[in-house]
Coordinates of C-alpha atoms and ligand atoms in Angstrom, one line a residue:
M8 CA -22.5 -12.0 0.3
Q9 CA -22.9 -15.4 1.7
L10 CA -21.3 -17.0 -1.0
L11 CA -18.0 -15.4 -0.6
R12 CA -18.1 -16.0 2.9
L13 CA -18.5 -20.0 2.0
L14 CA -15.1 -19.3 -0.6
A15 CA -13.2 -16.7 2.3
D16 CA -11.2 -19.9 3.3
G17 CA -9.3 -20.7 -0.1
R18 CA -10.4 -24.3 -0.6
F19 CA -11.9 -26.0 -3.2
H20 CA -15.9 -26.4 -2.6
S21 CA -18.2 -28.3 -4.9
G22 CA -20.8 -26.9 -6.7
E23 CA -23.1 -29.4 -5.3
E24 CA -21.8 -28.8 -1.7
L25 CA -22.6 -25.0 -1.8
G26 CA -25.7 -25.6 -3.7
E27 CA -26.7 -27.6 -0.3
R28 CA -25.1 -24.7 1.8
L29 CA -27.3 -22.4 0.4
G30 CA -30.1 -24.0 -0.5
I31 CA -30.0 -23.1 -4.1
S32 CA -29.3 -25.5 -7.2
R33 CA -26.4 -26.3 -8.6
S34 CA -26.9 -23.8 -11.8
A35 CA -28.0 -21.1 -9.7
V36 CA -24.5 -21.6 -7.8
W37 CA -22.8 -21.0 -11.4
K38 CA -24.8 -17.7 -11.9
Q39 CA -24.1 -16.5 -8.4
L40 CA -20.3 -17.4 -9.1
Q41 CA -20.5 -15.5 -12.5
Q42 CA -22.3 -12.5 -10.7
L43 CA -19.4 -12.7 -7.8
Q44 CA -16.6 -12.0 -10.4
T45 CA -18.1 -8.9 -11.9
D46 CA -19.5 -7.6 -8.6
S47 CA -16.3 -8.6 -6.6
E48 CA -13.4 -8.3 -8.8
V49 CA -12.0 -11.4 -6.7
C50 CA -10.3 -14.4 -9.1
L51 CA -12.0 -17.9 -9.1
H52 CA -10.6 -20.6 -10.2
R53 CA -12.5 -23.5 -11.1
V54 CA -11.0 -27.1 -11.8
R55 CA -13.0 -30.4 -12.8
G56 CA -14.2 -32.6 -10.4
K57 CA -12.6 -30.5 -7.5
G58 CA -15.2 -27.5 -7.9
Y59 CA -14.4 -23.9 -7.2
R60 CA -12.1 -22.0 -5.1
L61 CA -10.8 -18.6 -4.5
E62 CA -7.3 -17.7 -5.9
R63 CA -6.3 -16.9 -2.5
P64 CA -7.9 -16.3 0.7
L65 CA -10.0 -13.0 1.8
S66 CA -10.2 -12.3 5.2
L67 CA -13.8 -10.5 5.5
L68 CA -15.3 -8.3 7.9
S69 CA -17.4 -10.3 11.0
L70 CA -19.5 -8.0 12.7
E71 CA -20.2 -10.2 15.7
T72 CA -16.5 -10.8 16.4
L73 CA -16.4 -7.0 16.1
K74 CA -19.1 -6.4 18.0
E75 CA -17.8 -8.9 20.5
R76 CA -14.4 -7.3 20.9
L77 CA -15.6 -4.2 21.1
P78 CA -18.0 -4.1 23.4
G79 CA -19.8 -0.7 23.6
L80 CA -18.8 0.5 20.5
R81 CA -21.5 0.8 17.8
L82 CA -20.8 0.1 14.5
W83 CA -22.0 -1.3 11.4
V84 CA -20.5 -3.4 8.6
E85 CA -21.6 -2.9 4.9
D86 CA -20.9 -5.2 2.1
R87 CA -20.3 -2.3 -0.9
V88 CA -20.7 1.2 -0.5
D89 CA -19.5 4.7 -2.2
S90 CA -17.5 5.5 0.9
T91 CA -16.9 4.8 4.2
N92 CA -17.2 8.4 5.0
A93 CA -20.1 9.5 3.2
L94 CA -22.4 6.7 5.0
A95 CA -21.2 7.9 8.2
L96 CA -22.2 11.4 7.1
R97 CA -25.6 10.6 6.1
Y98 CA -26.3 8.0 8.8
L99 CA -25.6 11.3 11.2
T100 CA -29.1 12.5 10.0
C101 CA -30.5 9.6 12.0
H102 CA -27.9 8.5 14.6
E103 CA -25.7 9.7 17.4
P104 CA -22.3 9.7 17.4
P105 CA -19.8 7.9 18.4
F106 CA -20.0 5.1 15.9
V107 CA -17.9 3.5 13.5
V108 CA -18.7 2.2 9.8
L109 CA -17.1 -0.6 8.0
A110 CA -17.0 -2.3 4.8
E111 CA -15.7 -4.8 2.3
A112 CA -15.6 -2.4 -0.5
Q113 CA -15.9 1.2 -1.5
T114 CA -16.7 2.0 -4.7
A115 CA -16.1 5.9 -5.1
G116 CA -13.5 6.0 -1.8
R117 CA -12.8 9.7 -1.2
G118 CA -8.7 10.3 -0.6
R119 CA -7.2 14.0 0.0
R120 CA -7.5 16.9 -2.0
G121 CA -9.9 15.6 -4.4
R122 CA -8.4 11.7 -4.8
H123 CA -9.6 8.3 -5.1
W124 CA -8.9 6.0 -2.8
I125 CA -8.7 2.2 -4.1
S126 CA -10.9 0.1 -1.9
P127 CA -10.7 -3.3 -3.6
Y128 CA -13.4 -5.9 -2.1
G129 CA -12.4 -7.7 1.1
E130 CA -8.7 -6.2 1.1
N131 CA -7.8 -3.4 3.1
L132 CA -9.7 -2.0 5.7
Y133 CA -12.1 1.0 5.4
F134 CA -12.7 2.5 8.6
S135 CA -14.7 5.9 9.5
Q136 CA -15.3 6.8 13.0
V137 CA -17.9 9.5 14.1
I138 CA -16.9 11.7 17.2
R139 CA -18.8 14.4 18.1
I140 CA -17.0 17.8 19.6
E141 CA -18.8 20.3 21.9
R142 CA -17.3 23.8 22.2
S143 CA -13.7 22.8 22.3
A144 CA -11.3 24.1 19.6
T145 CA -8.6 21.9 21.4
Q146 CA -10.2 18.7 20.6
L147 CA -9.9 19.9 16.7
Q148 CA -6.3 21.0 17.4
A149 CA -4.2 18.7 15.3
L150 CA -6.9 16.1 15.2
S151 CA -5.6 14.5 12.2
L152 CA -2.1 14.1 13.3
V153 CA -3.5 12.9 16.5
V154 CA -5.0 10.1 14.7
G155 CA -2.2 9.4 12.7
V156 CA -0.6 8.7 15.9
A157 CA -3.1 5.6 16.0
V158 CA -2.7 4.3 12.8
L159 CA 1.3 4.5 13.2
R160 CA 0.6 2.6 16.7
T161 CA -2.0 -0.2 15.3
L162 CA 0.6 -0.8 12.4
K163 CA 3.6 -1.2 14.6
R164 CA 1.9 -3.4 17.0
L165 CA 0.9 -5.6 14.4
G166 CA 4.5 -6.1 12.9
V167 CA 4.9 -3.5 10.3
A168 CA 8.5 -2.3 10.1
G169 CA 10.0 1.2 9.1
V170 CA 6.4 2.8 9.0
G171 CA 6.8 6.7 9.9
L172 CA 4.4 9.5 9.0
K173 CA 4.2 12.3 6.0
W174 CA 2.9 15.6 7.4
P175 CA 0.1 16.1 7.3
N176 CA -1.6 12.4 8.0
D177 CA 0.1 10.1 5.6
L178 CA 1.6 6.4 6.7
L179 CA 4.4 5.5 4.9
V180 CA 6.9 2.5 4.5
S181 CA 10.2 3.5 2.6
G182 CA 8.6 6.8 0.8
K183 CA 5.3 4.1 -0.1
K184 CA 2.0 4.7 1.1
I185 CA 0.4 2.2 3.4
A186 CA -2.5 4.2 4.9
G187 CA -4.0 7.2 4.5
I188 CA -6.7 9.7 7.2
L189 CA -9.1 11.7 5.7
L190 CA -11.4 14.1 8.2
E191 CA -14.4 15.7 7.3
L192 CA -16.6 18.0 9.2
S193 CA -20.1 18.2 10.1
G194 CA -21.5 20.7 11.9
D195 CA -20.1 24.1 13.5
P196 CA -16.6 23.7 14.7
A197 CA -17.1 26.7 16.9
D198 CA -20.3 25.0 19.0
V199 CA -21.1 21.7 18.5
C200 CA -19.5 19.5 15.6
Q201 CA -19.2 16.0 14.2
V202 CA -16.3 14.7 12.7
V203 CA -15.7 11.5 10.7
I204 CA -12.1 9.9 11.1
G205 CA -12.0 8.2 7.9
I206 CA -9.2 5.8 8.0
G207 CA -7.5 3.3 4.6
I208 CA -5.2 1.1 5.8
N209 CA -3.6 -1.3 2.9
A210 CA -3.8 -4.2 4.7
N211 CA -4.0 -7.9 2.0
M212 CA -3.7 -5.9 -1.1
R213 CA -1.0 -7.3 -3.8
M214 CA -1.8 -5.4 -6.5
G215 CA -3.5 -1.9 -6.9
T216 CA -4.2 -0.8 -10.7
G217 CA -5.1 2.5 -10.9
I218 CA -2.8 3.4 -7.4
D219 CA -0.8 7.1 -8.9
Q220 CA 1.5 7.3 -6.0
D221 CA 4.2 4.7 -4.8
W222 CA 2.2 2.0 -2.3
T223 CA 2.5 -0.8 0.1
S224 CA 0.6 -2.9 2.0
M225 CA 0.8 -4.9 5.3
Y226 CA 1.1 -8.1 3.1
L227 CA 3.8 -7.1 1.4
E228 CA 6.0 -5.3 4.2
A229 CA 5.5 -8.6 7.0
G230 CA 4.7 -10.8 4.3
R231 CA 1.3 -12.9 5.7
Q232 CA -1.9 -12.1 5.3
V233 CA -3.4 -9.8 7.7
E234 CA -6.5 -10.7 9.4
R235 CA -8.6 -7.7 8.9
N236 CA -11.0 -7.8 11.9
E237 CA -7.8 -8.1 14.0
L238 CA -6.7 -5.3 12.4
A239 CA -10.2 -3.5 12.5
V240 CA -10.1 -4.1 16.3
A241 CA -6.6 -2.7 16.9
L242 CA -7.1 0.5 15.4
A243 CA -10.5 1.0 17.0
V244 CA -8.8 0.3 20.6
E245 CA -5.7 2.6 19.8
L246 CA -7.7 5.4 18.6
E247 CA -10.4 5.3 21.6
R248 CA -6.9 5.3 23.4
V249 CA -5.7 8.4 21.5
L250 CA -8.2 10.5 21.5
S251 CA -9.1 10.3 25.3
V252 CA -5.7 11.3 26.1
H253 CA -6.1 14.2 23.2
R254 CA -9.0 15.2 24.9
E255 CA -7.6 15.6 28.0
Q256 CA -4.3 17.3 27.4
G257 CA -4.6 18.2 23.4
F258 CA -1.5 17.8 20.8
A259 CA 1.3 18.5 23.5
A260 CA 1.1 14.8 24.8
F261 CA 1.7 13.4 21.2
H262 CA 4.2 16.2 20.1
E263 CA 7.7 14.6 20.3
E264 CA 6.4 10.8 19.3
W265 CA 5.0 12.4 16.2
E266 CA 8.1 14.6 15.4
A267 CA 10.1 11.5 15.8
S268 CA 8.1 9.8 13.6
H269 CA 8.3 12.2 11.1
V270 CA 10.0 10.5 8.0
W271 CA 10.9 14.0 6.5
Q272 CA 11.7 15.6 10.4
G273 CA 15.1 18.2 9.3
R274 CA 14.7 17.3 5.3
E275 CA 14.8 19.9 2.7
V276 CA 11.3 19.9 1.1
R277 CA 8.9 21.7 -1.1
L278 CA 5.2 22.5 0.3
I279 CA 2.3 22.8 -2.5
S280 CA -0.7 24.5 -3.0
G281 CA -2.1 24.2 -6.3
V282 CA 0.3 26.2 -8.5
H283 CA 2.0 27.6 -5.1
E284 CA 5.1 25.9 -4.2
I285 CA 7.7 26.7 -1.6
G286 CA 10.8 25.4 -0.6
G287 CA 12.1 25.3 2.8
T288 CA 13.6 22.5 5.7
V289 CA 11.6 20.8 8.3
L290 CA 11.8 22.0 12.0
G291 CA 8.9 20.3 13.0
V292 CA 5.0 20.3 13.5
S293 CA 3.8 23.4 15.9
V294 CA 1.4 22.9 18.8
D295 CA -1.7 23.0 16.2
G296 CA -0.3 20.2 14.0
G297 CA 1.0 22.9 11.6
L298 CA 4.3 22.3 9.2
R299 CA 7.1 24.3 10.7
L300 CA 9.4 25.4 8.1
A301 CA 12.7 27.3 7.7
V302 CA 12.4 29.2 4.8
E303 CA 14.3 32.6 3.4
G304 CA 13.3 35.1 6.1
G305 CA 13.4 32.7 8.8
E306 CA 10.4 30.5 10.2
Q307 CA 7.0 29.9 9.1
V308 CA 4.3 27.9 10.1
Y309 CA 2.1 26.1 7.3
S310 CA -1.4 24.5 7.4
G311 CA -4.5 23.4 5.9
G312 CA -5.9 20.5 3.5
E313 CA -5.4 21.0 0.3
L314 CA -1.3 21.4 1.4
S315 CA 1.1 18.9 -0.2
L316 CA 4.7 18.6 0.9
R317 CA 7.3 16.5 -1.7
L318 CA 10.8 15.8 -1.2
Q319 CA 12.9 18.9 -3.0
H320 CA 15.3 16.3 -4.9
D321 CA 12.3 14.3 -5.4
S322 CA 12.7 13.3 -8.9
Ligands
BTN402 C1 -5.6 10.0 1.8 O1 -5.9 10.7 0.5 O2 -4.5 9.6 2.3 C2 -6.6 9.6 2.7 C3 -7.9 8.6 2.4 C4 -8.6 7.8 3.6 C5 -9.4 6.9 3.0 C6 -10.2 6.4 3.8 S1 -11.1 4.7 3.5 C7 -12.1 5.0 4.4 C8 -12.2 6.5 4.7 N1 -13.4 6.4 3.7 C9 -13.1 6.8 2.3 O3 -13.6 7.3 1.6 N2 -12.3 7.8 2.9 C10 -11.4 6.8 3.9

């Protein structure tokens, strides 16, 4: 959306200037501004004699910048999509992985366990990378945990302090969620399959309506606006690095780092699966990414996408 790009700097722009730059009349500018507010939920200020400006600057994605800084990686930058994971799965019918899909907003962002991932326009990172895996159980082993390590390193590198992992693949700061990972599989895991690695990082979000869990963002933690292209590049580079080590050495190469970053290591927890619940103490993670719990009767390892973990004495 060209008009939004002109306004993204957060400065005042007169209707006349915007019209000139877009080659349209002032009244057409006004109509587009109305549309913009409904479509992208951005907050516009209008001051007589000065013009229009966004309530605060937006860091929008730039395909040119991303292509330049990630040479060799095929990528798409979309404006508004249902879900970058869903679009990546659709692209698989006509494009060969690896590739990446990014978007400014998602209207039906997918979270784990059927939850909705709130995805406001231009605020956070909505990133889906598709990889192809050929007859290799080890490449799928603990893959989502390894992706968690890539996100963890990226957040730390960009100045987020105190970030940790929560099994299986949540990223938290002081108990509040800052990023989430959703892997979706297409094809046959025993033969050739494609994995969509969906990553959502709360980057510049300050207010989140409709989020049903404690959350934070890079902006709230580090106190400054995140340049989202820089974040996307750092994430793509780190993801490539960890995926290549994972291909060669499996999860063993990340085991120690993962457990050292596990926020609930050694804690008493409740593991929930639908209506079933089991209490135990977190011992760590197994070689294939399962959760090792000390429960009555000894040690048990749990895995599965529908599981969720809570602290035992959490209210
Ligand atoms: C979770 O519930 O923690 C996982 C959230 C994953 C969200 C990301 S945003 C990019 C990608 N597209 C989606 O629809 N979901 C993932």
